[in-house]
mmCIF file of C-alpha atoms and ligand atoms in Angstrom:
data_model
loop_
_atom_site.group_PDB
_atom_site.id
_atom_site.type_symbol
_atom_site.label_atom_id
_atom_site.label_comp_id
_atom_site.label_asym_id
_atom_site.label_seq_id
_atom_site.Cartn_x
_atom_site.Cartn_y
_atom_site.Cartn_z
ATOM 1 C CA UNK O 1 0.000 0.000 0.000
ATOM 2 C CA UNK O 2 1.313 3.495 -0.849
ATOM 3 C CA UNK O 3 0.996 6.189 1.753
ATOM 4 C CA UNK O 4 2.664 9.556 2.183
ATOM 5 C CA UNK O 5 2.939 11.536 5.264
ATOM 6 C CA UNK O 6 5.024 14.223 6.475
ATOM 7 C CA UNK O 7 7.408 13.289 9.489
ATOM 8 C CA UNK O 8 9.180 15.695 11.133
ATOM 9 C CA UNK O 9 8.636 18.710 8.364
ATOM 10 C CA UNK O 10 9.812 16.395 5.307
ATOM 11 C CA UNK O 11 7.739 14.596 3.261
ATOM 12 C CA UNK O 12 7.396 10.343 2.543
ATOM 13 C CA UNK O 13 6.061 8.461 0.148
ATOM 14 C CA UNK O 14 6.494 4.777 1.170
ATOM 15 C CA UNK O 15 5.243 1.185 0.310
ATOM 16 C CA UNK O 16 3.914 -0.199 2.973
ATOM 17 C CA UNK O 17 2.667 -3.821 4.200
ATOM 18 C CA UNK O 18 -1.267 -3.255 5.881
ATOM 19 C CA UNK O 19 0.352 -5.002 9.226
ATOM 20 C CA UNK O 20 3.779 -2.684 9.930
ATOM 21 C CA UNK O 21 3.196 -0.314 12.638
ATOM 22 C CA UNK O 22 3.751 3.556 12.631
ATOM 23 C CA UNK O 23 6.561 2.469 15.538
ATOM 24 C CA UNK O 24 7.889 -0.015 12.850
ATOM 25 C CA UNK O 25 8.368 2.375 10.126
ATOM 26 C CA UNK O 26 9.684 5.361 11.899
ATOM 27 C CA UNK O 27 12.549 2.996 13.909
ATOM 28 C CA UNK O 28 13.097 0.339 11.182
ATOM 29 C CA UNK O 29 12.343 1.645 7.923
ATOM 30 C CA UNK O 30 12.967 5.389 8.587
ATOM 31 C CA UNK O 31 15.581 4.875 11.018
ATOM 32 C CA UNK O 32 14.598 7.423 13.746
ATOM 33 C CA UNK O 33 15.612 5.626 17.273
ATOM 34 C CA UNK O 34 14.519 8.356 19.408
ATOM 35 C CA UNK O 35 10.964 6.263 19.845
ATOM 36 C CA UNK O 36 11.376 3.153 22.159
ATOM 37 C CA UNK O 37 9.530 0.234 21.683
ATOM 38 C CA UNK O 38 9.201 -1.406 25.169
ATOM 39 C CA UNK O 39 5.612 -3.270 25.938
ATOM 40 C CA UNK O 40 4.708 -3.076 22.751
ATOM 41 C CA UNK O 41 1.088 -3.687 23.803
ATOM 42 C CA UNK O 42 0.069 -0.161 24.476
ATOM 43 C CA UNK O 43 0.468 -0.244 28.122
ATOM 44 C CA UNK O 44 3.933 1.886 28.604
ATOM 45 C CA UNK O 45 3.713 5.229 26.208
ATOM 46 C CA UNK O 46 7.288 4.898 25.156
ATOM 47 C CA UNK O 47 6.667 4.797 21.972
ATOM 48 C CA UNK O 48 4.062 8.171 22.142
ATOM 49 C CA UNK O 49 4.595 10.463 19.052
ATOM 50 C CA UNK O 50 2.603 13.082 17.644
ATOM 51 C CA UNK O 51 0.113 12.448 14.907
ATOM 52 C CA UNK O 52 -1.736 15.583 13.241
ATOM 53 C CA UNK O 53 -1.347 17.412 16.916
ATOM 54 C CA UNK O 54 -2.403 14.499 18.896
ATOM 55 C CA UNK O 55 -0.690 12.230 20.750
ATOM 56 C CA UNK O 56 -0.736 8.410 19.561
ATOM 57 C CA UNK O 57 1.182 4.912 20.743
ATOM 58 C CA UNK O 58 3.003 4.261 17.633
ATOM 59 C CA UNK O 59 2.979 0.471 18.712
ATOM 60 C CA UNK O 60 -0.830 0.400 18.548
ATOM 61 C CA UNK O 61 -1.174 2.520 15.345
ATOM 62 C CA UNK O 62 -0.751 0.736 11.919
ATOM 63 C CA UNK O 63 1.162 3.270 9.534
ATOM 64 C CA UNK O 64 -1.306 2.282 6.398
ATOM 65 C CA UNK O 65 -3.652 4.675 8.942
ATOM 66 C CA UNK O 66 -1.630 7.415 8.769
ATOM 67 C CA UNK O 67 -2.052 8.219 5.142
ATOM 68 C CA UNK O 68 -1.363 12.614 4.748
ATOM 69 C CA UNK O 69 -0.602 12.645 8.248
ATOM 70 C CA UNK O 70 1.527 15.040 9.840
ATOM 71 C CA UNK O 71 3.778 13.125 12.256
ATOM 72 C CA UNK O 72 6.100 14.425 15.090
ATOM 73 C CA UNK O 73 8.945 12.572 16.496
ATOM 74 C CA UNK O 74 11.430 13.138 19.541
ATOM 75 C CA UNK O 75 14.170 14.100 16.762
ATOM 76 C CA UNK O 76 11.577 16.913 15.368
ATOM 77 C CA UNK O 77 11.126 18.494 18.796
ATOM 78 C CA UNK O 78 14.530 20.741 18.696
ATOM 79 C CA UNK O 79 15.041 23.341 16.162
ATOM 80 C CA UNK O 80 18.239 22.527 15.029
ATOM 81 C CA UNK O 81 20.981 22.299 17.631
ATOM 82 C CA UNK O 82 18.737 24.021 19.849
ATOM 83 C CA UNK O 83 16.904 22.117 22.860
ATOM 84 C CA UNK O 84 13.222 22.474 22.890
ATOM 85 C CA UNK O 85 12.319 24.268 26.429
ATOM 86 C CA UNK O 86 10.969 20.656 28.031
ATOM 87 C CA UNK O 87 13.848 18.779 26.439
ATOM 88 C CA UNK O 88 15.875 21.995 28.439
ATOM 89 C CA UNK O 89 13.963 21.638 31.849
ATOM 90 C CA UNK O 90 14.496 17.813 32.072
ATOM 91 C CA UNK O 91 18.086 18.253 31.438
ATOM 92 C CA UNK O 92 18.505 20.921 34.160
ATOM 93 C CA UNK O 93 15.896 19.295 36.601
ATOM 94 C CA UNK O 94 18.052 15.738 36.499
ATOM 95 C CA UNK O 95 14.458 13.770 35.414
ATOM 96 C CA UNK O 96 16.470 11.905 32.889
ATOM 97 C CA UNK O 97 17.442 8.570 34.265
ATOM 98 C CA UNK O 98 18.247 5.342 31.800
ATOM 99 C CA UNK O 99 16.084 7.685 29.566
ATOM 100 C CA UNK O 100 14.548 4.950 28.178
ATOM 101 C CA UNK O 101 10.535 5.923 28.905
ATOM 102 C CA UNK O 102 11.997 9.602 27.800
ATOM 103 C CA UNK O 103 11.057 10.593 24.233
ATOM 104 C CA UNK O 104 7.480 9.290 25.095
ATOM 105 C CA UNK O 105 7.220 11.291 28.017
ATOM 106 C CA UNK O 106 9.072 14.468 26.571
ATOM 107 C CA UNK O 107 6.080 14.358 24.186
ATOM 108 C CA UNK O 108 3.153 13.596 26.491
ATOM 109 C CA UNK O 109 4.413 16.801 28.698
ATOM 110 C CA UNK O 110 4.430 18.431 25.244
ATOM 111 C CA UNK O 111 0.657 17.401 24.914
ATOM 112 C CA UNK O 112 0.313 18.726 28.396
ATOM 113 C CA UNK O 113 1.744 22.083 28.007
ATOM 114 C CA UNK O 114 0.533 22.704 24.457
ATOM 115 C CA UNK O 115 -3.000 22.873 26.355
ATOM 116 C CA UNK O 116 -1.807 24.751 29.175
ATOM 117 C CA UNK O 117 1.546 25.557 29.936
ATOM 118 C CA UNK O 118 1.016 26.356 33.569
ATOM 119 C CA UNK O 119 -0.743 23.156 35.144
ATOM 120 C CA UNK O 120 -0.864 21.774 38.555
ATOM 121 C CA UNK O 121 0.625 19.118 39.939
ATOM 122 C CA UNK O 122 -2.864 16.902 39.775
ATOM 123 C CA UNK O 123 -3.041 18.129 36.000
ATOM 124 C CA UNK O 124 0.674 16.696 35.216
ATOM 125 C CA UNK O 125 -0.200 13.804 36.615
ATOM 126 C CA UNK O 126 -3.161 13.220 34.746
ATOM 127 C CA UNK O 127 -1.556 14.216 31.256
ATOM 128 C CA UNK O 128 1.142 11.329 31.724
ATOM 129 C CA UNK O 129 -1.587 8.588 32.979
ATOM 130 C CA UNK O 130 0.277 6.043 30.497
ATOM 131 C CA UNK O 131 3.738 7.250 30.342
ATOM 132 C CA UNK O 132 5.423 4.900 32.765
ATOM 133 C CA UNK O 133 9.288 5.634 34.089
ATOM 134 C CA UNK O 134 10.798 2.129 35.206
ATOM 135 C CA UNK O 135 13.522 3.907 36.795
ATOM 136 C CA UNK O 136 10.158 6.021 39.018
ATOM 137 C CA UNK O 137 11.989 9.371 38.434
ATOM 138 C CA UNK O 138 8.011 10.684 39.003
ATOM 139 C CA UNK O 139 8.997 13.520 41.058
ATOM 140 C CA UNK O 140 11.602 15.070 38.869
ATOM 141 C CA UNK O 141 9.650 14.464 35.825
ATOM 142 C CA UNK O 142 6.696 16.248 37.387
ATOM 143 C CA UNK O 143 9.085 19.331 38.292
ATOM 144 C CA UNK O 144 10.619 19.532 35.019
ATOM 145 C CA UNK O 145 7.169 20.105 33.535
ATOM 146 C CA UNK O 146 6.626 22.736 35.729
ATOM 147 C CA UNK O 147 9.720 24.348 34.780
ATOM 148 C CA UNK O 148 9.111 23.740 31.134
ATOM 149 C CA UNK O 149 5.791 25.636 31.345
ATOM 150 C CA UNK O 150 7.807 28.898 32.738
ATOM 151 C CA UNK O 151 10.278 28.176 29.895
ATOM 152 C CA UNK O 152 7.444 28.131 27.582
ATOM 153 C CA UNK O 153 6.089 31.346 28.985
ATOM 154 C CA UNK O 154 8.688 33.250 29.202
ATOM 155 C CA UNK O 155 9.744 32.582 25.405
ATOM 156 C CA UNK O 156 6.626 34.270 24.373
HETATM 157 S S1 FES I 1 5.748 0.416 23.370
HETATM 158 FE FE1 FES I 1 3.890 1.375 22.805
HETATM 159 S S2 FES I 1 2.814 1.659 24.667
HETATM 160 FE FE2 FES I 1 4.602 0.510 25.234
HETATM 161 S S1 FES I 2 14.273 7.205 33.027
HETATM 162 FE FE1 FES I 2 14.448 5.018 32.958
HETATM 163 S S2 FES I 2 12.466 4.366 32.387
HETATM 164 FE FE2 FES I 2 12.225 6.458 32.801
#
């Protein structure tokens, strides 16, 4: 099956079997690493990237569905050599541990902020239900959102 979509501001066209996943293709075909596959069952939101400005689990989503999407990775987040403001504030708040659950949750807090870049505590919480850190780094993760929001703000 031919689809196109854009992925991180450039455009594919790619042949596609009806059974690869959107996690499959961006990893294996595209060769962008950034998302993890871990469960693989959509249980753990490593594998969370954007698709047309919502979140999706890449591991659940078959790519043939994704036909003239517009599809955001971990690697699309910066602008260049430039950290994104989250991808900043986990740095600087130490929330990155074996960094494996940390692309997917870089994004979710993306989805979090993008809808209010000030939220509480309860809120944060909330916006990762389904992001899981095996490594339980919780309370820096939920700090470094924080700080992202004022990062976010401030750049305006
Ligand atoms: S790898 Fe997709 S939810 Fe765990
Ligand atoms: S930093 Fe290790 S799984 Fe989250």
């Amino acid at each position: 099956m031919q689809i196109t979509f854009k992925l991180n501001k450039k455009n594919y066209s790619l042949d596609l079997q009806g059974h690869e996943t959107l996690l499959e293709v961006i990893r294996n075909l595209l060769g962008l690493t950034g998302t993890k596959e871990a469960c693989g069952e959509g249980e753990c939101g490593a594998c969370t990237v954007f698709a047309n400005g919502k979140t999706v689990l890449s591991c659940l989503t078959l790519a043939c569905d994704c036909d003239g999407y517009d599809i955001l990775t971990i690697e699309g987040l910066s602008d260049g050599q430039t950290l994104h403001p989250i991808q900043e504030a986990f740095l600087e708040k130490g929330a990155v541990q074996c960094g494996f659950c940390m692309s997917g949750m870089i994004l979710a807090a993306k989805n979090i902020l993008d809808q209010n870049p000030l939220p509480n505590l309860e809120e944060i919480k909330k916006g990762l239900d389904g992001n899981l850190c095996r490594c339980a780094g919780y309370p820096k993760i939920f700090d470094a959102i924080e700080e992202a929001g004022k990062k976010i703000i401030k750049a305006k």
